[in-house]
Amino acid sequence: MDKKKFGERLRELRKSKTKLTMKEFGQIFSLAESTISGYENGARMPDMEILDKFAKYFDVSLDYLLGRSYSPSSIPERQSDDESIFFFDQENITEEEMEELKKHLDYLRYRASQENKKNQ
């Protein structure tokens, strides 16, 4: 993990979204001001539990928070069917089988969206 990139993102989010001081922000998570400073300066890295709390607090993805994505969205971009099926051995799949895979993929996405709606 890139401590420096994470620190930059954390500082940027804290200042732009909350306008809180490091001390005030740390109090929300029961962390000392010096701990937040260490994160923002790239000297320290929080554990996954704290990273997850930060991402939820700012409503961003962990990938964005860690500097692995330019999009703050916590919803991953949808791949095209062709991109998803790319991972299959296409030489051994007929056109009909490829279409069947696309239908299954659409169904699984639909089911996942319905499950997400239920859980909200």
mmCIF file of N, CA and C in Angstrom:
data_model
loop_
_atom_site.group_PDB
_atom_site.id
_atom_site.type_symbol
_atom_site.label_atom_id
_atom_site.label_comp_id
_atom_site.label_asym_id
_atom_site.label_seq_id
_atom_site.Cartn_x
_atom_site.Cartn_y
_atom_site.Cartn_z
ATOM 1 N N MET A 1 0.835 -1.185 0.000
ATOM 2 C CA MET A 1 0.000 0.000 0.000
ATOM 3 C C MET A 1 0.881 1.250 0.000
ATOM 4 N N ASP A 2 0.440 2.229 -0.721
ATOM 5 C CA ASP A 2 1.170 3.482 -0.835
ATOM 6 C C ASP A 2 0.724 4.426 0.287
ATOM 7 N N LYS A 3 1.526 4.508 1.336
ATOM 8 C CA LYS A 3 1.182 5.344 2.499
ATOM 9 C C LYS A 3 1.016 6.803 2.120
ATOM 10 N N LYS A 4 1.883 7.269 1.232
ATOM 11 C CA LYS A 4 1.847 8.682 0.854
ATOM 12 C C LYS A 4 0.545 9.026 0.124
ATOM 13 N N LYS A 5 0.162 8.183 -0.838
ATOM 14 C CA LYS A 5 -1.060 8.430 -1.611
ATOM 15 C C LYS A 5 -2.278 8.355 -0.699
ATOM 16 N N PHE A 6 -2.291 7.353 0.190
ATOM 17 C CA PHE A 6 -3.387 7.239 1.137
ATOM 18 C C PHE A 6 -3.477 8.507 1.987
ATOM 19 N N GLY A 7 -2.350 8.974 2.503
ATOM 20 C CA GLY A 7 -2.333 10.176 3.337
ATOM 21 C C GLY A 7 -2.860 11.393 2.609
ATOM 22 N N GLU A 8 -2.478 11.533 1.344
ATOM 23 C CA GLU A 8 -2.970 12.658 0.542
ATOM 24 C C GLU A 8 -4.480 12.592 0.372
ATOM 25 N N ARG A 9 -4.981 11.396 0.075
ATOM 26 C CA ARG A 9 -6.428 11.229 -0.114
ATOM 27 C C ARG A 9 -7.184 11.494 1.189
ATOM 28 N N LEU A 10 -6.661 10.980 2.285
ATOM 29 C CA LEU A 10 -7.328 11.183 3.568
ATOM 30 C C LEU A 10 -7.397 12.669 3.902
ATOM 31 N N ARG A 11 -6.286 13.372 3.743
ATOM 32 C CA ARG A 11 -6.251 14.813 4.026
ATOM 33 C C ARG A 11 -7.238 15.558 3.122
ATOM 34 N N GLU A 12 -7.210 15.223 1.843
ATOM 35 C CA GLU A 12 -8.103 15.870 0.875
ATOM 36 C C GLU A 12 -9.575 15.651 1.256
ATOM 37 N N LEU A 13 -9.929 14.428 1.592
ATOM 38 C CA LEU A 13 -11.316 14.124 1.969
ATOM 39 C C LEU A 13 -11.705 14.814 3.272
ATOM 40 N N ARG A 14 -10.810 14.766 4.240
ATOM 41 C CA ARG A 14 -11.116 15.392 5.536
ATOM 42 C C ARG A 14 -11.361 16.887 5.363
ATOM 43 N N LYS A 15 -10.510 17.537 4.592
ATOM 44 C CA LYS A 15 -10.630 18.990 4.435
ATOM 45 C C LYS A 15 -11.796 19.387 3.534
ATOM 46 N N SER A 16 -12.017 18.653 2.461
ATOM 47 C CA SER A 16 -13.046 19.060 1.506
ATOM 48 C C SER A 16 -14.451 18.619 1.916
ATOM 49 N N LYS A 17 -14.565 17.460 2.545
ATOM 50 C CA LYS A 17 -15.893 16.950 2.874
ATOM 51 C C LYS A 17 -16.360 17.307 4.285
ATOM 52 N N THR A 18 -15.425 17.495 5.203
ATOM 53 C CA THR A 18 -15.852 17.690 6.587
ATOM 54 C C THR A 18 -15.421 19.018 7.188
ATOM 55 N N LYS A 19 -14.331 19.564 6.709
ATOM 56 C CA LYS A 19 -13.765 20.802 7.267
ATOM 57 C C LYS A 19 -13.347 20.622 8.733
ATOM 58 N N LEU A 20 -13.173 19.364 9.147
ATOM 59 C CA LEU A 20 -12.773 19.075 10.529
ATOM 60 C C LEU A 20 -11.262 19.181 10.679
ATOM 61 N N THR A 21 -10.845 19.526 11.880
ATOM 62 C CA THR A 21 -9.423 19.480 12.199
ATOM 63 C C THR A 21 -9.031 18.014 12.362
ATOM 64 N N MET A 22 -7.730 17.749 12.390
ATOM 65 C CA MET A 22 -7.276 16.374 12.618
ATOM 66 C C MET A 22 -7.778 15.860 13.965
ATOM 67 N N LYS A 23 -7.777 16.726 14.967
ATOM 68 C CA LYS A 23 -8.226 16.328 16.304
ATOM 69 C C LYS A 23 -9.709 15.953 16.277
ATOM 70 N N GLU A 24 -10.525 16.798 15.659
ATOM 71 C CA GLU A 24 -11.967 16.523 15.594
ATOM 72 C C GLU A 24 -12.256 15.253 14.804
ATOM 73 N N PHE A 25 -11.551 15.099 13.703
ATOM 74 C CA PHE A 25 -11.734 13.911 12.871
ATOM 75 C C PHE A 25 -11.320 12.659 13.641
ATOM 76 N N GLY A 26 -10.200 12.727 14.324
ATOM 77 C CA GLY A 26 -9.730 11.588 15.114
ATOM 78 C C GLY A 26 -10.710 11.188 16.205
ATOM 79 N N GLN A 27 -11.357 12.168 16.818
ATOM 80 C CA GLN A 27 -12.310 11.884 17.892
ATOM 81 C C GLN A 27 -13.489 11.042 17.395
ATOM 82 N N ILE A 28 -13.890 11.243 16.161
ATOM 83 C CA ILE A 28 -14.993 10.465 15.595
ATOM 84 C C ILE A 28 -14.664 8.975 15.612
ATOM 85 N N PHE A 29 -13.392 8.654 15.402
ATOM 86 C CA PHE A 29 -12.953 7.259 15.321
ATOM 87 C C PHE A 29 -12.165 6.806 16.552
ATOM 88 N N SER A 30 -12.183 7.627 17.585
ATOM 89 C CA SER A 30 -11.439 7.342 18.811
ATOM 90 C C SER A 30 -9.939 7.183 18.535
ATOM 91 N N LEU A 31 -9.424 8.071 17.684
ATOM 92 C CA LEU A 31 -8.006 8.068 17.347
ATOM 93 C C LEU A 31 -7.390 9.402 17.756
ATOM 94 N N ALA A 32 -6.150 9.349 18.173
ATOM 95 C CA ALA A 32 -5.448 10.569 18.581
ATOM 96 C C ALA A 32 -5.129 11.433 17.366
ATOM 97 N N GLU A 33 -5.001 12.725 17.621
ATOM 98 C CA GLU A 33 -4.614 13.662 16.570
ATOM 99 C C GLU A 33 -3.281 13.244 15.940
ATOM 100 N N SER A 34 -2.362 12.781 16.764
ATOM 101 C CA SER A 34 -1.052 12.358 16.250
ATOM 102 C C SER A 34 -1.180 11.151 15.311
ATOM 103 N N THR A 35 -2.150 10.289 15.556
ATOM 104 C CA THR A 35 -2.382 9.135 14.686
ATOM 105 C C THR A 35 -2.877 9.611 13.324
ATOM 106 N N ILE A 36 -3.846 10.529 13.318
ATOM 107 C CA ILE A 36 -4.361 11.079 12.067
ATOM 108 C C ILE A 36 -3.237 11.795 11.321
ATOM 109 N N SER A 37 -2.431 12.539 12.045
ATOM 110 C CA SER A 37 -1.298 13.235 11.434
ATOM 111 C C SER A 37 -0.342 12.236 10.792
ATOM 112 N N GLY A 38 -0.069 11.150 11.478
ATOM 113 C CA GLY A 38 0.806 10.113 10.930
ATOM 114 C C GLY A 38 0.249 9.514 9.654
ATOM 115 N N TYR A 39 -1.070 9.294 9.620
ATOM 116 C CA TYR A 39 -1.705 8.785 8.407
ATOM 117 C C TYR A 39 -1.551 9.789 7.267
ATOM 118 N N GLU A 40 -1.906 11.038 7.552
ATOM 119 C CA GLU A 40 -1.906 12.057 6.511
ATOM 120 C C GLU A 40 -0.500 12.392 6.002
ATOM 121 N N ASN A 41 0.489 12.230 6.836
ATOM 122 C CA ASN A 41 1.870 12.502 6.427
ATOM 123 C C ASN A 41 2.554 11.294 5.793
ATOM 124 N N GLY A 42 1.856 10.178 5.716
ATOM 125 C CA GLY A 42 2.419 8.982 5.103
ATOM 126 C C GLY A 42 3.374 8.219 5.984
ATOM 127 N N ALA A 43 3.371 8.517 7.286
ATOM 128 C CA ALA A 43 4.271 7.829 8.208
ATOM 129 C C ALA A 43 3.653 6.545 8.767
ATOM 130 N N ARG A 44 2.319 6.498 8.781
ATOM 131 C CA ARG A 44 1.614 5.350 9.345
ATOM 132 C C ARG A 44 0.517 4.894 8.395
ATOM 133 N N MET A 45 0.091 3.664 8.598
ATOM 134 C CA MET A 45 -1.004 3.107 7.802
ATOM 135 C C MET A 45 -1.992 2.443 8.753
ATOM 136 N N PRO A 46 -3.270 2.765 8.647
ATOM 137 C CA PRO A 46 -4.240 2.128 9.544
ATOM 138 C C PRO A 46 -4.491 0.671 9.166
ATOM 139 N N ASP A 47 -5.082 -0.056 10.097
ATOM 140 C CA ASP A 47 -5.445 -1.435 9.779
ATOM 141 C C ASP A 47 -6.701 -1.426 8.901
ATOM 142 N N MET A 48 -7.077 -2.587 8.411
ATOM 143 C CA MET A 48 -8.204 -2.686 7.475
ATOM 144 C C MET A 48 -9.524 -2.235 8.098
ATOM 145 N N GLU A 49 -9.699 -2.468 9.371
ATOM 146 C CA GLU A 49 -10.941 -2.057 10.032
ATOM 147 C C GLU A 49 -11.101 -0.535 9.990
ATOM 148 N N ILE A 50 -10.040 0.181 10.284
ATOM 149 C CA ILE A 50 -10.078 1.646 10.246
ATOM 150 C C ILE A 50 -10.210 2.136 8.807
ATOM 151 N N LEU A 51 -9.493 1.518 7.878
ATOM 152 C CA LEU A 51 -9.615 1.892 6.468
ATOM 153 C C LEU A 51 -11.065 1.766 6.008
ATOM 154 N N ASP A 52 -11.694 0.674 6.385
ATOM 155 C CA ASP A 52 -13.089 0.444 6.015
ATOM 156 C C ASP A 52 -13.996 1.511 6.623
ATOM 157 N N LYS A 53 -13.747 1.867 7.870
ATOM 158 C CA LYS A 53 -14.551 2.913 8.519
ATOM 159 C C LYS A 53 -14.375 4.260 7.818
ATOM 160 N N PHE A 54 -13.151 4.582 7.436
ATOM 161 C CA PHE A 54 -12.895 5.834 6.714
ATOM 162 C C PHE A 54 -13.639 5.841 5.381
ATOM 163 N N ALA A 55 -13.550 4.740 4.644
ATOM 164 C CA ALA A 55 -14.203 4.664 3.332
ATOM 165 C C ALA A 55 -15.715 4.833 3.476
ATOM 166 N N LYS A 56 -16.290 4.192 4.469
ATOM 167 C CA LYS A 56 -17.735 4.324 4.691
ATOM 168 C C LYS A 56 -18.094 5.740 5.127
ATOM 169 N N TYR A 57 -17.299 6.306 5.981
ATOM 170 C CA TYR A 57 -17.550 7.661 6.476
ATOM 171 C C TYR A 57 -17.581 8.670 5.323
ATOM 172 N N PHE A 58 -16.618 8.540 4.407
ATOM 173 C CA PHE A 58 -16.529 9.473 3.283
ATOM 174 C C PHE A 58 -17.334 9.009 2.066
ATOM 175 N N ASP A 59 -17.916 7.823 2.145
ATOM 176 C CA ASP A 59 -18.684 7.236 1.048
ATOM 177 C C ASP A 59 -17.844 7.126 -0.223
ATOM 178 N N VAL A 60 -16.670 6.548 -0.061
ATOM 179 C CA VAL A 60 -15.770 6.302 -1.192
ATOM 180 C C VAL A 60 -15.339 4.837 -1.149
ATOM 181 N N SER A 61 -14.802 4.364 -2.245
ATOM 182 C CA SER A 61 -14.310 2.991 -2.271
ATOM 183 C C SER A 61 -12.954 2.912 -1.576
ATOM 184 N N LEU A 62 -12.618 1.729 -1.109
ATOM 185 C CA LEU A 62 -11.292 1.517 -0.529
ATOM 186 C C LEU A 62 -10.218 1.752 -1.582
ATOM 187 N N ASP A 63 -10.506 1.361 -2.815
ATOM 188 C CA ASP A 63 -9.531 1.582 -3.889
ATOM 189 C C ASP A 63 -9.230 3.066 -4.056
ATOM 190 N N TYR A 64 -10.248 3.905 -3.977
ATOM 191 C CA TYR A 64 -10.022 5.344 -4.096
ATOM 192 C C TYR A 64 -9.204 5.847 -2.906
ATOM 193 N N LEU A 65 -9.612 5.446 -1.719
ATOM 194 C CA LEU A 65 -8.929 5.888 -0.502
ATOM 195 C C LEU A 65 -7.452 5.498 -0.520
ATOM 196 N N LEU A 66 -7.155 4.337 -1.066
ATOM 197 C CA LEU A 66 -5.780 3.846 -1.102
ATOM 198 C C LEU A 66 -5.007 4.318 -2.332
ATOM 199 N N GLY A 67 -5.661 5.115 -3.181
ATOM 200 C CA GLY A 67 -4.977 5.657 -4.349
ATOM 201 C C GLY A 67 -4.893 4.709 -5.522
ATOM 202 N N ARG A 68 -5.708 3.654 -5.508
ATOM 203 C CA ARG A 68 -5.679 2.685 -6.606
ATOM 204 C C ARG A 68 -6.735 2.965 -7.664
ATOM 205 N N SER A 69 -7.545 4.009 -7.432
ATOM 206 C CA SER A 69 -8.604 4.374 -8.366
ATOM 207 C C SER A 69 -8.757 5.880 -8.375
ATOM 208 N N TYR A 70 -9.108 6.411 -9.539
ATOM 209 C CA TYR A 70 -9.343 7.848 -9.637
ATOM 210 C C TYR A 70 -10.799 8.192 -9.350
ATOM 211 N N SER A 71 -11.649 7.190 -9.344
ATOM 212 C CA SER A 71 -13.078 7.400 -9.115
ATOM 213 C C SER A 71 -13.409 7.140 -7.649
ATOM 214 N N PRO A 72 -13.972 8.141 -6.961
ATOM 215 C CA PRO A 72 -14.307 7.929 -5.555
ATOM 216 C C PRO A 72 -15.513 7.028 -5.344
ATOM 217 N N SER A 73 -16.223 6.710 -6.385
ATOM 218 C CA SER A 73 -17.443 5.922 -6.276
ATOM 219 C C SER A 73 -17.188 4.601 -5.570
ATOM 220 N N SER A 74 -18.103 4.271 -4.665
ATOM 221 C CA SER A 74 -17.984 2.985 -3.994
ATOM 222 C C SER A 74 -18.682 1.887 -4.792
ATOM 223 N N ILE A 75 -19.300 2.272 -5.908
ATOM 224 C CA ILE A 75 -19.947 1.303 -6.784
ATOM 225 C C ILE A 75 -19.020 1.055 -7.965
ATOM 226 N N PRO A 76 -18.557 -0.173 -8.124
ATOM 227 C CA PRO A 76 -17.636 -0.443 -9.224
ATOM 228 C C PRO A 76 -18.318 -0.242 -10.576
ATOM 229 N N GLU A 77 -17.528 0.227 -11.536
ATOM 230 C CA GLU A 77 -18.065 0.382 -12.874
ATOM 231 C C GLU A 77 -18.379 -0.985 -13.452
ATOM 232 N N ARG A 78 -19.470 -1.060 -14.196
ATOM 233 C CA ARG A 78 -19.900 -2.322 -14.783
ATOM 234 C C ARG A 78 -19.066 -2.621 -16.018
ATOM 235 N N GLN A 79 -18.560 -3.825 -16.069
ATOM 236 C CA GLN A 79 -17.821 -4.257 -17.239
ATOM 237 C C GLN A 79 -18.815 -4.641 -18.328
ATOM 238 N N SER A 80 -18.410 -4.484 -19.565
ATOM 239 C CA SER A 80 -19.249 -4.962 -20.657
ATOM 240 C C SER A 80 -19.240 -6.490 -20.620
ATOM 241 N N ASP A 81 -20.240 -7.091 -21.235
ATOM 242 C CA ASP A 81 -20.296 -8.546 -21.269
ATOM 243 C C ASP A 81 -19.054 -9.127 -21.937
ATOM 244 N N ASP A 82 -18.621 -8.466 -23.010
ATOM 245 C CA ASP A 82 -17.439 -8.963 -23.708
ATOM 246 C C ASP A 82 -16.201 -8.909 -22.818
ATOM 247 N N GLU A 83 -16.085 -7.850 -21.987
ATOM 248 C CA GLU A 83 -14.949 -7.753 -21.076
ATOM 249 C C GLU A 83 -15.013 -8.845 -20.015
ATOM 250 N N SER A 84 -16.210 -9.131 -19.517
ATOM 251 C CA SER A 84 -16.367 -10.165 -18.490
ATOM 252 C C SER A 84 -16.056 -11.544 -19.047
ATOM 253 N N ILE A 85 -16.512 -11.798 -20.254
ATOM 254 C CA ILE A 85 -16.319 -13.111 -20.858
ATOM 255 C C ILE A 85 -14.892 -13.284 -21.368
ATOM 256 N N PHE A 86 -14.170 -12.203 -21.474
ATOM 257 C CA PHE A 86 -12.782 -12.233 -21.920
ATOM 258 C C PHE A 86 -11.963 -13.235 -21.109
ATOM 259 N N PHE A 87 -12.322 -13.424 -19.856
ATOM 260 C CA PHE A 87 -11.545 -14.291 -18.984
ATOM 261 C C PHE A 87 -11.774 -15.774 -19.264
ATOM 262 N N PHE A 88 -12.755 -16.097 -20.090
ATOM 263 C CA PHE A 88 -12.981 -17.483 -20.472
ATOM 264 C C PHE A 88 -12.082 -17.824 -21.660
ATOM 265 N N ASP A 89 -11.849 -19.086 -21.838
ATOM 266 C CA ASP A 89 -11.067 -19.557 -22.989
ATOM 267 C C ASP A 89 -11.957 -19.476 -24.220
ATOM 268 N N GLN A 90 -11.887 -18.361 -24.931
ATOM 269 C CA GLN A 90 -12.814 -18.101 -26.030
ATOM 270 C C GLN A 90 -12.606 -19.019 -27.233
ATOM 271 N N GLU A 91 -11.448 -19.581 -27.381
ATOM 272 C CA GLU A 91 -11.211 -20.459 -28.522
ATOM 273 C C GLU A 91 -12.047 -21.729 -28.451
ATOM 274 N N ASN A 92 -12.391 -22.142 -27.235
ATOM 275 C CA ASN A 92 -13.141 -23.384 -27.067
ATOM 276 C C ASN A 92 -14.625 -23.135 -26.788
ATOM 277 N N ILE A 93 -15.100 -21.908 -27.023
ATOM 278 C CA ILE A 93 -16.500 -21.576 -26.776
ATOM 279 C C ILE A 93 -17.154 -21.188 -28.098
ATOM 280 N N THR A 94 -18.281 -21.826 -28.387
ATOM 281 C CA THR A 94 -19.002 -21.485 -29.613
ATOM 282 C C THR A 94 -19.737 -20.161 -29.415
ATOM 283 N N GLU A 95 -20.209 -19.603 -30.500
ATOM 284 C CA GLU A 95 -20.972 -18.349 -30.444
ATOM 285 C C GLU A 95 -22.240 -18.526 -29.597
ATOM 286 N N GLU A 96 -22.883 -19.676 -29.716
ATOM 287 C CA GLU A 96 -24.096 -19.955 -28.940
ATOM 288 C C GLU A 96 -23.776 -20.023 -27.437
ATOM 289 N N GLU A 97 -22.664 -20.665 -27.121
ATOM 290 C CA GLU A 97 -22.254 -20.749 -25.719
ATOM 291 C C GLU A 97 -21.895 -19.373 -25.169
ATOM 292 N N MET A 98 -21.300 -18.542 -26.007
ATOM 293 C CA MET A 98 -20.963 -17.177 -25.606
ATOM 294 C C MET A 98 -22.241 -16.396 -25.287
ATOM 295 N N GLU A 99 -23.258 -16.532 -26.103
ATOM 296 C CA GLU A 99 -24.539 -15.861 -25.866
ATOM 297 C C GLU A 99 -25.187 -16.382 -24.580
ATOM 298 N N GLU A 100 -25.070 -17.669 -24.351
ATOM 299 C CA GLU A 100 -25.624 -18.268 -23.131
ATOM 300 C C GLU A 100 -24.904 -17.720 -21.890
ATOM 301 N N LEU A 101 -23.593 -17.564 -21.985
ATOM 302 C CA LEU A 101 -22.830 -16.972 -20.890
ATOM 303 C C LEU A 101 -23.292 -15.546 -20.609
ATOM 304 N N LYS A 102 -23.541 -14.778 -21.643
ATOM 305 C CA LYS A 102 -24.012 -13.403 -21.474
ATOM 306 C C LYS A 102 -25.356 -13.375 -20.756
ATOM 307 N N LYS A 103 -26.253 -14.306 -21.128
ATOM 308 C CA LYS A 103 -27.568 -14.368 -20.476
ATOM 309 C C LYS A 103 -27.408 -14.700 -18.987
ATOM 310 N N HIS A 104 -26.543 -15.650 -18.683
ATOM 311 C CA HIS A 104 -26.304 -16.012 -17.278
ATOM 312 C C HIS A 104 -25.711 -14.841 -16.507
ATOM 313 N N LEU A 105 -24.799 -14.149 -17.142
ATOM 314 C CA LEU A 105 -24.171 -12.986 -16.516
ATOM 315 C C LEU A 105 -25.206 -11.910 -16.215
ATOM 316 N N ASP A 106 -26.104 -11.641 -17.161
ATOM 317 C CA ASP A 106 -27.180 -10.667 -16.938
ATOM 318 C C ASP A 106 -28.069 -11.090 -15.769
ATOM 319 N N TYR A 107 -28.395 -12.383 -15.726
ATOM 320 C CA TYR A 107 -29.235 -12.884 -14.644
ATOM 321 C C TYR A 107 -28.548 -12.723 -13.283
ATOM 322 N N LEU A 108 -27.274 -13.064 -13.218
ATOM 323 C CA LEU A 108 -26.544 -12.931 -11.953
ATOM 324 C C LEU A 108 -26.466 -11.475 -11.502
ATOM 325 N N ARG A 109 -26.269 -10.562 -12.440
ATOM 326 C CA ARG A 109 -26.254 -9.134 -12.095
ATOM 327 C C ARG A 109 -27.616 -8.688 -11.580
ATOM 328 N N TYR A 110 -28.678 -9.165 -12.242
ATOM 329 C CA TYR A 110 -30.035 -8.825 -11.801
ATOM 330 C C TYR A 110 -30.273 -9.338 -10.380
ATOM 331 N N ARG A 111 -29.912 -10.579 -10.131
ATOM 332 C CA ARG A 111 -30.082 -11.159 -8.795
ATOM 333 C C ARG A 111 -29.313 -10.387 -7.729
ATOM 334 N N ALA A 112 -28.082 -10.003 -8.062
ATOM 335 C CA ALA A 112 -27.255 -9.242 -7.118
ATOM 336 C C ALA A 112 -27.885 -7.883 -6.838
ATOM 337 N N SER A 113 -28.430 -7.235 -7.865
ATOM 338 C CA SER A 113 -29.063 -5.925 -7.641
ATOM 339 C C SER A 113 -30.305 -6.061 -6.776
ATOM 340 N N GLN A 114 -31.068 -7.127 -6.968
ATOM 341 C CA GLN A 114 -32.249 -7.358 -6.144
ATOM 342 C C GLN A 114 -31.866 -7.626 -4.684
ATOM 343 N N GLU A 115 -30.794 -8.371 -4.503
ATOM 344 C CA GLU A 115 -30.299 -8.668 -3.156
ATOM 345 C C GLU A 115 -29.825 -7.386 -2.470
ATOM 346 N N ASN A 116 -29.146 -6.526 -3.227
ATOM 347 C CA ASN A 116 -28.683 -5.249 -2.671
ATOM 348 C C ASN A 116 -29.851 -4.374 -2.257
ATOM 349 N N LYS A 117 -30.920 -4.360 -3.049
ATOM 350 C CA LYS A 117 -32.107 -3.563 -2.720
ATOM 351 C C LYS A 117 -32.749 -4.065 -1.420
ATOM 352 N N LYS A 118 -32.760 -5.397 -1.261
ATOM 353 C CA LYS A 118 -33.334 -5.983 -0.053
ATOM 354 C C LYS A 118 -32.550 -5.605 1.193
ATOM 355 N N ASN A 119 -31.232 -5.512 1.053
ATOM 356 C CA ASN A 119 -30.359 -5.258 2.193
ATOM 357 C C ASN A 119 -30.258 -3.788 2.565
ATOM 358 N N GLN A 120 -30.878 -2.913 1.803
ATOM 359 C CA GLN A 120 -30.777 -1.477 2.104
ATOM 360 C C GLN A 120 -31.896 -1.005 2.972
#
